[in-house]
Coordinates of C-alpha atoms in Angstrom, one line a residue:
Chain A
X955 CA 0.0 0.0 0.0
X956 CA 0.9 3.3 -0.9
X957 CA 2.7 5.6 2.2
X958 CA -0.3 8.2 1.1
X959 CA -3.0 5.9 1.5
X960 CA -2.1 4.6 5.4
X961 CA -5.2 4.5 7.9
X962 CA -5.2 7.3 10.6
X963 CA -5.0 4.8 13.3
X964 CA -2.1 3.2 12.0
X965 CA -0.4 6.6 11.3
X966 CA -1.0 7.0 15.1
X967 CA 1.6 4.1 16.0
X968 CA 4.2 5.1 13.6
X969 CA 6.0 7.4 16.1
X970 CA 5.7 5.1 19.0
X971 CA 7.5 2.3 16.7
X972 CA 10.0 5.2 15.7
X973 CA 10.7 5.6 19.6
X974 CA 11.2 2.5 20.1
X975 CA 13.2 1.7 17.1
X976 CA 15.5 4.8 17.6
X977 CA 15.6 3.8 21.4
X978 CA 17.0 0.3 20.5
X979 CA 19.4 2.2 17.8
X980 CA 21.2 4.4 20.4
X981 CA 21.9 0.9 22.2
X982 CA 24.2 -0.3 19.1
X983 CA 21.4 -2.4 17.9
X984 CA 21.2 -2.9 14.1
X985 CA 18.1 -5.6 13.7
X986 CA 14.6 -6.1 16.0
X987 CA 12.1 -8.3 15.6
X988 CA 8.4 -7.6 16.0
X989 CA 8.8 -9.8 18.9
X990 CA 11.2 -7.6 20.7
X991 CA 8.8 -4.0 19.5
X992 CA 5.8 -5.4 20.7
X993 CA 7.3 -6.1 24.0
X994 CA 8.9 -2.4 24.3
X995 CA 5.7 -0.9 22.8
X996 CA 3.3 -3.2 24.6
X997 CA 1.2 -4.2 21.2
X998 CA 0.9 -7.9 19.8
X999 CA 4.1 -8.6 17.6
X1000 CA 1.1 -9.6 15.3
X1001 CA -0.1 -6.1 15.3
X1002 CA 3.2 -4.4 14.4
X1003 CA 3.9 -6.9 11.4
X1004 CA 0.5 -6.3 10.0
X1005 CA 1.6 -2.1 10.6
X1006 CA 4.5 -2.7 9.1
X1007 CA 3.1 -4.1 5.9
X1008 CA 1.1 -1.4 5.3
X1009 CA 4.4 0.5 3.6
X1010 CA 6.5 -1.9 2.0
X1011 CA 8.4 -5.4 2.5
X1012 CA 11.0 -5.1 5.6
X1013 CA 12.2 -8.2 6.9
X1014 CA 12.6 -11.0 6.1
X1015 CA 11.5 -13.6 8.0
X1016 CA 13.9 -14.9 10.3
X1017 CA 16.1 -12.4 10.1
X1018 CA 13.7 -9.6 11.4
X1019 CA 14.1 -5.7 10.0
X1020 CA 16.8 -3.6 9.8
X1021 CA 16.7 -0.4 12.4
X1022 CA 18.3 2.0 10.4
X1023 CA 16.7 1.0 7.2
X1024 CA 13.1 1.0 9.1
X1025 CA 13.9 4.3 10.8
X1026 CA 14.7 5.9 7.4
X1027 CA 11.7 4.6 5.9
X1028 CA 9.5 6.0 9.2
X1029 CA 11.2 9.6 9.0
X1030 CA 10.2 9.5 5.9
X1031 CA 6.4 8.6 5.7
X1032 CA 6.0 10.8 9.2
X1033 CA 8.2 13.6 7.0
X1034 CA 10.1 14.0 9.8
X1035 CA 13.3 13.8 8.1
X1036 CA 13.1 18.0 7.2
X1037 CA 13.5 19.4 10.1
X1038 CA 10.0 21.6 11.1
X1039 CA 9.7 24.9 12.5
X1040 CA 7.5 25.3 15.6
X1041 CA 6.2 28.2 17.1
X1042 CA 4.9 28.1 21.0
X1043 CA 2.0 30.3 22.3
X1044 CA 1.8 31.0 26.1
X1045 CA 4.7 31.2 28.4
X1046 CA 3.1 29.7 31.5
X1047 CA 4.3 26.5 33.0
X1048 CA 3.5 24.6 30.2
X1049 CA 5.1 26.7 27.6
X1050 CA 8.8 27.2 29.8
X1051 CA 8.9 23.0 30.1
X1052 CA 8.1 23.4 26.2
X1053 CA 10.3 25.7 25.4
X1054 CA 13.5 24.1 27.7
X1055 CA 12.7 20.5 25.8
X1056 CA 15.4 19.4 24.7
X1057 CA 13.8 16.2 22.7
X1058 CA 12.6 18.1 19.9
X1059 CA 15.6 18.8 17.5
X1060 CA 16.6 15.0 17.3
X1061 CA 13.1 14.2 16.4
X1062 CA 12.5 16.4 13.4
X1063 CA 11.3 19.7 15.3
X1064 CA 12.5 23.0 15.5
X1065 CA 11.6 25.9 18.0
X1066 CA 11.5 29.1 15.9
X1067 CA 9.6 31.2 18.3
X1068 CA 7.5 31.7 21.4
X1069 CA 4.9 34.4 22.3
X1070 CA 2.6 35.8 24.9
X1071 CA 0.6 38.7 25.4
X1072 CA 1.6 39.8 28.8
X1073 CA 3.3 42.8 28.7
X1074 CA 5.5 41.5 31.9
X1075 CA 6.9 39.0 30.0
X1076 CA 7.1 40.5 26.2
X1077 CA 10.7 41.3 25.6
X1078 CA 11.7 38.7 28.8
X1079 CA 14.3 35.6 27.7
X1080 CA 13.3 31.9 28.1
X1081 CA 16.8 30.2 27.4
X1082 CA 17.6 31.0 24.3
X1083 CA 14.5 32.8 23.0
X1084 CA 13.1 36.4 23.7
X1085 CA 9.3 36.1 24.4
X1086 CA 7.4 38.0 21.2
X1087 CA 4.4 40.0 21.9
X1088 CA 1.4 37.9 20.4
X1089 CA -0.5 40.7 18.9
X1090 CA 2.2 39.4 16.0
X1091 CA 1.7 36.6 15.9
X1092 CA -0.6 36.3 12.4
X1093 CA 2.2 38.6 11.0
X1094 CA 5.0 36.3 12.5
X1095 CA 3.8 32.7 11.5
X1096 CA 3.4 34.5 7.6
X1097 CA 6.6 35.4 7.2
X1098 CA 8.5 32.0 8.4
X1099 CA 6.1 30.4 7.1
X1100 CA 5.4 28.6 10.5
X1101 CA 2.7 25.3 9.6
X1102 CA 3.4 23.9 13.4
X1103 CA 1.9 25.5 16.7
X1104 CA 2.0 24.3 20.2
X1105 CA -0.7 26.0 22.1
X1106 CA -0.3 26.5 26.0
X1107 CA -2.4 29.1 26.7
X1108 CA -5.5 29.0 29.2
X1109 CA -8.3 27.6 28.2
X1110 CA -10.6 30.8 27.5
X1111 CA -8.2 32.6 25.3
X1112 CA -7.3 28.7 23.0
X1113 CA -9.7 29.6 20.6
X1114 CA -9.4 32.6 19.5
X1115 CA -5.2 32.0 19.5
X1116 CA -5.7 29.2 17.5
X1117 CA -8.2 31.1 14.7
X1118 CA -5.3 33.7 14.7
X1119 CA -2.0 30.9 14.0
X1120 CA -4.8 29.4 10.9
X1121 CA -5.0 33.0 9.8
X1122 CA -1.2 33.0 9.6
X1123 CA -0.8 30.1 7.7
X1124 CA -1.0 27.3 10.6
X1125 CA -2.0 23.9 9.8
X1126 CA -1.2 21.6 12.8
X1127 CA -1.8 22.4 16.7
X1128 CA -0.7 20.8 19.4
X1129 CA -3.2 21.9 22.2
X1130 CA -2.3 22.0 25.8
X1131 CA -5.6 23.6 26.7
X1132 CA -8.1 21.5 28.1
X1133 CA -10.8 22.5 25.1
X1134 CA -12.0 21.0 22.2
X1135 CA -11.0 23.3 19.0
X1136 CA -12.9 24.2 16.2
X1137 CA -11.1 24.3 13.1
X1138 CA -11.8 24.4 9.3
X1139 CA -11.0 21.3 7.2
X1140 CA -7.5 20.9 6.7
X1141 CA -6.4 22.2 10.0
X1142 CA -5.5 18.9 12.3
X1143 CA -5.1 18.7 16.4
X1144 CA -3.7 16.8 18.6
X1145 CA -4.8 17.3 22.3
X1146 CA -2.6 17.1 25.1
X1147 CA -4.6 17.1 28.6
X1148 CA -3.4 15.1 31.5
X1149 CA -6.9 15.0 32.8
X1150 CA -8.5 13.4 29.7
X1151 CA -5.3 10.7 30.0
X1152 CA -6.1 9.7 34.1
X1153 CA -9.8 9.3 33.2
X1154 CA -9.0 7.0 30.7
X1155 CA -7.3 4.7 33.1
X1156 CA -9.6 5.1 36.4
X1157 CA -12.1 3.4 34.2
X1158 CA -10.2 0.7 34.8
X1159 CA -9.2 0.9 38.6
X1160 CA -11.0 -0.7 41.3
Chain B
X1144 CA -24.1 -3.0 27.2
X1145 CA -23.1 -3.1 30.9
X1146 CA -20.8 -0.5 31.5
X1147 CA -17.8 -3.4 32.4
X1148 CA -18.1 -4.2 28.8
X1149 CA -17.4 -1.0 27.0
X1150 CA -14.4 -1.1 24.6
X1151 CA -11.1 0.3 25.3
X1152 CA -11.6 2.1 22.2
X1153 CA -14.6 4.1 23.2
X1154 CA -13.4 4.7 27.2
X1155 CA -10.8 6.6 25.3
X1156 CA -13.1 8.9 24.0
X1157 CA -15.6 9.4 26.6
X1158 CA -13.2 11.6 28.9
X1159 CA -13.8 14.3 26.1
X1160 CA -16.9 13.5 25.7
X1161 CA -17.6 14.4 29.8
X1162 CA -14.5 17.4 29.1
X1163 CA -17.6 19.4 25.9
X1164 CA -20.2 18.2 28.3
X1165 CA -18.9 20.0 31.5
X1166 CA -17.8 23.1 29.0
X1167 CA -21.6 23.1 27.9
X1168 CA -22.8 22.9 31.4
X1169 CA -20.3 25.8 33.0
X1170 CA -22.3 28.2 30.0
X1171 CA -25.5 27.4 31.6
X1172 CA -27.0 24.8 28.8
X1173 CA -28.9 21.7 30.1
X1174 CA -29.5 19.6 27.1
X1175 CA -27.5 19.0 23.9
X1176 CA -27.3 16.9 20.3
X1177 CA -25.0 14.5 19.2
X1178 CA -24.6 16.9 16.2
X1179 CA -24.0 19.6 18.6
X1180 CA -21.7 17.2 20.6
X1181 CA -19.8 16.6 17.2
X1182 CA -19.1 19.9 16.1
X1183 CA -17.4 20.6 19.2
X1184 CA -15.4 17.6 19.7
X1185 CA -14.9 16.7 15.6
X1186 CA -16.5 13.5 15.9
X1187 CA -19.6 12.9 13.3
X1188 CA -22.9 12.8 15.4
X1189 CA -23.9 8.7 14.5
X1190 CA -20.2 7.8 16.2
X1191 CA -21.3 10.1 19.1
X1192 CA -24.9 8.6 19.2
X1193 CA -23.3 5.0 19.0
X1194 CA -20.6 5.1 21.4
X1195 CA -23.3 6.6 24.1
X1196 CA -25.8 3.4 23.4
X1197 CA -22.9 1.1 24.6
X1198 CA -23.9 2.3 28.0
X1199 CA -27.4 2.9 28.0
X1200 CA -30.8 4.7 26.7
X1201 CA -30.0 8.6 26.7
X1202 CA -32.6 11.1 25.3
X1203 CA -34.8 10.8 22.9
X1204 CA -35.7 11.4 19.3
X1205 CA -35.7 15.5 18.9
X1206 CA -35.6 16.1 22.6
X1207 CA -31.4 15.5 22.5
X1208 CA -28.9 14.4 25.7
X1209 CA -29.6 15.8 29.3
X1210 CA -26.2 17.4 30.0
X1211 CA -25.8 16.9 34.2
X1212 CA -27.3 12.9 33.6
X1213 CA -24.8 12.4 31.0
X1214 CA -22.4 14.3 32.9
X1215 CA -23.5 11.9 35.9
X1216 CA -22.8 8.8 33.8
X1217 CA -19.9 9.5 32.1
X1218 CA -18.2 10.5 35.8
X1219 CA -19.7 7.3 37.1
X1220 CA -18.7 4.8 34.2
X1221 CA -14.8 6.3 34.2
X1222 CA -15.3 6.8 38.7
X1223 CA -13.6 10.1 38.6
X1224 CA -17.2 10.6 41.1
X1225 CA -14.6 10.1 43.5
X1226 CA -11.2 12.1 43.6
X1227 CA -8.5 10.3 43.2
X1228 CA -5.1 11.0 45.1
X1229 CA -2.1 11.0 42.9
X1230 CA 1.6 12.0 43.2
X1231 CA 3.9 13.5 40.8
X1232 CA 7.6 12.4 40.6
X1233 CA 9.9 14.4 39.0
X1234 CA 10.3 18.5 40.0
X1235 CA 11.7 19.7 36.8
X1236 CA 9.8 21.8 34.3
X1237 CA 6.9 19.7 33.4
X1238 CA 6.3 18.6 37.2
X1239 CA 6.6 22.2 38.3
X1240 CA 3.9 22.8 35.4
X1241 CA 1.6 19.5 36.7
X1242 CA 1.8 20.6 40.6
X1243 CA 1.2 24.6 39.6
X1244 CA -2.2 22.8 37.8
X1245 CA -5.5 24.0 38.5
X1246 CA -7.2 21.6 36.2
X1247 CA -7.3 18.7 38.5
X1248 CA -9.5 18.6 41.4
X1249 CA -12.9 19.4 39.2
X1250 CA -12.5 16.6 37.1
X1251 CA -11.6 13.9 39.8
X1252 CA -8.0 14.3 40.6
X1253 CA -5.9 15.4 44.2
X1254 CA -2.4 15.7 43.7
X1255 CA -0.9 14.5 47.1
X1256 CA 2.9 14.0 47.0
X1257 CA 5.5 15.2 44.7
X1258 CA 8.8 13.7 44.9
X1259 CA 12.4 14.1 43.3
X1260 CA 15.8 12.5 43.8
X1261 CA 18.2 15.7 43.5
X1262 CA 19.3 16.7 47.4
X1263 CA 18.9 20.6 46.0
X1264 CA 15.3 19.8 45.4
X1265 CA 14.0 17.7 48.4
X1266 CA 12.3 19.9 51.0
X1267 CA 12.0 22.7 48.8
X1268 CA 8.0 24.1 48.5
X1269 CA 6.4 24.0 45.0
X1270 CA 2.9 25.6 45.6
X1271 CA 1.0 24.1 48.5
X1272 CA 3.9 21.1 48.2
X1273 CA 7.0 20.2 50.0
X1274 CA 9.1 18.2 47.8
X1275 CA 9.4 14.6 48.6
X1276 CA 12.7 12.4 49.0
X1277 CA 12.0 9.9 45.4
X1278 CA 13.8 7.4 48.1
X1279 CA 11.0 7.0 49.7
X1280 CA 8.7 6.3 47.0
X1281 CA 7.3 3.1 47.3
X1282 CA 6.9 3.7 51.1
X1283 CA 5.4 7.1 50.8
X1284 CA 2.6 5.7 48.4
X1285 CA 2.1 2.0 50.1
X1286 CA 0.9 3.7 53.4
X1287 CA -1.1 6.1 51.4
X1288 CA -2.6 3.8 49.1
X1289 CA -1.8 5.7 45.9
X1290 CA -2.8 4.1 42.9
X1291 CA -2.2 7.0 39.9
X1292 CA 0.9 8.5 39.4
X1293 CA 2.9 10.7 37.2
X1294 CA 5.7 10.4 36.4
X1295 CA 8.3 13.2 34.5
X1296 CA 11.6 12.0 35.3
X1297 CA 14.5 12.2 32.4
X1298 CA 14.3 9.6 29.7
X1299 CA 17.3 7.2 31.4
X1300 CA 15.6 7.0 34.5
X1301 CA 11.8 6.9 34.0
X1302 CA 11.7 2.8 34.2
X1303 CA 13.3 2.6 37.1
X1304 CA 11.1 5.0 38.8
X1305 CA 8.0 3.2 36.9
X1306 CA 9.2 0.1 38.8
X1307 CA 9.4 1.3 42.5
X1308 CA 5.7 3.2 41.8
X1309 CA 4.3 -0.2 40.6
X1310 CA 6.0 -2.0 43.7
X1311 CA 4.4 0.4 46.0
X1312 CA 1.0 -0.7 44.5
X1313 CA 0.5 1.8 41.6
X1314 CA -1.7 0.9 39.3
X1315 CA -1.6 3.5 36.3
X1316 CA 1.1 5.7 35.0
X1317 CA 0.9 8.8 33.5
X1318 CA 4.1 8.9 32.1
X1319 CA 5.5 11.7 30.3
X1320 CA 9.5 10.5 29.9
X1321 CA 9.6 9.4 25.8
X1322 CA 10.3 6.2 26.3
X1323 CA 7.9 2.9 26.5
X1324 CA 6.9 1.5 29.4
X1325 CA 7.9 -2.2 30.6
X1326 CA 4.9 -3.2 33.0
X1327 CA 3.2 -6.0 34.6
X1328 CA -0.6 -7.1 33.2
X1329 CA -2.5 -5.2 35.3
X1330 CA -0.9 -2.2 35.5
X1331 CA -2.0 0.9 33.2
X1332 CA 0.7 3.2 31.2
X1333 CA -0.6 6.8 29.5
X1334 CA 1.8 8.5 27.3
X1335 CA 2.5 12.4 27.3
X1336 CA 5.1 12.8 24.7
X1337 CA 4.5 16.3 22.5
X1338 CA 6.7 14.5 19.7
X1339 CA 4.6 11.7 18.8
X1340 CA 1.8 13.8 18.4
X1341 CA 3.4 16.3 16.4
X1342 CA 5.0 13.4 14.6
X1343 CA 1.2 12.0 13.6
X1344 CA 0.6 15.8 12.3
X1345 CA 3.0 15.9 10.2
X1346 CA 2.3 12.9 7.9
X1347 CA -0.6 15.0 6.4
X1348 CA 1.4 18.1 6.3
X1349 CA 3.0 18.9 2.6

């Protein structure tokens, strides 16, 4: 099957299996087995061959896939082999622990800049970056052509700072704010709330 | 469908099912659509409409969902009716960020310990918290009976950790080092990792 024509749910394991695969790499270790994923990952060995097949012949069997070649090939479908530039909105908490991360760059993502819109901390430094004022920020994520936001900023103002990155050209949100978004066709997001996470797994607590 | 029955799948969407209800009902609004429902959250109306018969009869034809006995349910089904005590190991940025948190305690969550291993740390206040001594783990959450944590160590040391929380009786991890989780059946893992979900963005990105 064509890398274009993957199913959303698989495309949702392909970066855990890059993880693990460039975990196992900075150990030395050349080959894997879906055996030795699944255990890492924690899905059936079953699972991530049938994945796996989805783009392409790797493997062979017996002598299991090739790490490098397999990580290649996953840059490459995830198009994380470029290099992105990220913006961050919202210098609270969440946005210093985003903007201190030092996992990013490795992985295919680039910090370009960060924003609020309190005066306090407009012109301020967060390691190496000087906080932007977010009335800017449509103007901004034009001109570097910015397609990537991570959006930290409280819930009541998420909205109406995400409408302003899609003006500017944005096409991907990672949201920290505990709010659905509404966005046109086109525009994807991925949610990050701790909250939503717990009450997933107290369903399953006694 | 007995509620004990319901399929991993669809417990992962019912927390943000309860998160647009309880946004709804903090406006004021006591009833609602699955099309209403699906416009917020970006799910079509029938999934909405299907995934809420798994557990039961809820409105009728043209009259739509009452919000506070869905609300009710939904609390009920995933038992965040009950506050849950959970602890938070690791004081660096993202720790600071979950103990600083306001988000918790109205949607079924007490933060009770926080704990790190650096000497410069230990005994130090964040918020209402006094930093714990991450040697006294296990203890610390056998006697309390702790069964959630979260856990934002580094990378290297996150399994380690994940082992002494599950020997002191923890049964789900939040965990937000990017690394998989080796655990015993039984025991739940969460991932927090802003990478993979860019990384799932990005594939439909040109």
């Amino acid at each position: 099957m064509n890398a274009d024509k993957i199913p959303d749910i698989i495309i949702g394991r392909l970066p855990v299996y890059l993880r693990a695969l460039q975990q196992l790499s900075e150990k030395g270790m050349l080959t894997t087995s879906s055996q030795e994923l699944g255990e890492i990952i924690g899905i059936s060995a079953a699972q991530i061959r049938k994945d796996i097949s989805q783009f392409g012949e790797f493997g062979k069997q017996g002598t299991g896939y090739s790490i490098p070649f397999l990580i290649e090939r996953l840059r490459d479908i995830l198009k994380v082999d470029r290099g992105w530039e990220v913006v961050i909105v919202g210098m609270g908490d969440v946005g210093h622990a985003l903007a201190h991360y030092q996992g990013f760059a490795n992985r295919g993502f680039h910090v370009n800049m960060v924003f609020d819109n309190d005066p306090q901390k407009i012109g301020q430094k967060v390691g190496d970056f000087e906080i932007l004022d977010a009335a800017m920020l449509t103007e901004k994520i034009k001109q570097n052509k910015i397609k990537i936001a991570m959006l930290a900023v409280p819930a009541t103002s998420a909205q109406e700072v995400a409408d302003q990155l899609i003006k500017g050209g944005v096409k991907a949100i990672l949201n920290y704010a505990p709010i659905s978004l509404n966005v046109p066709h086109g525009v994807r997001v991925q949610y990050i709330d701790p909250v939503t996470h717990l009450q997933r797994m107290t369903y399953y607590l006694d």
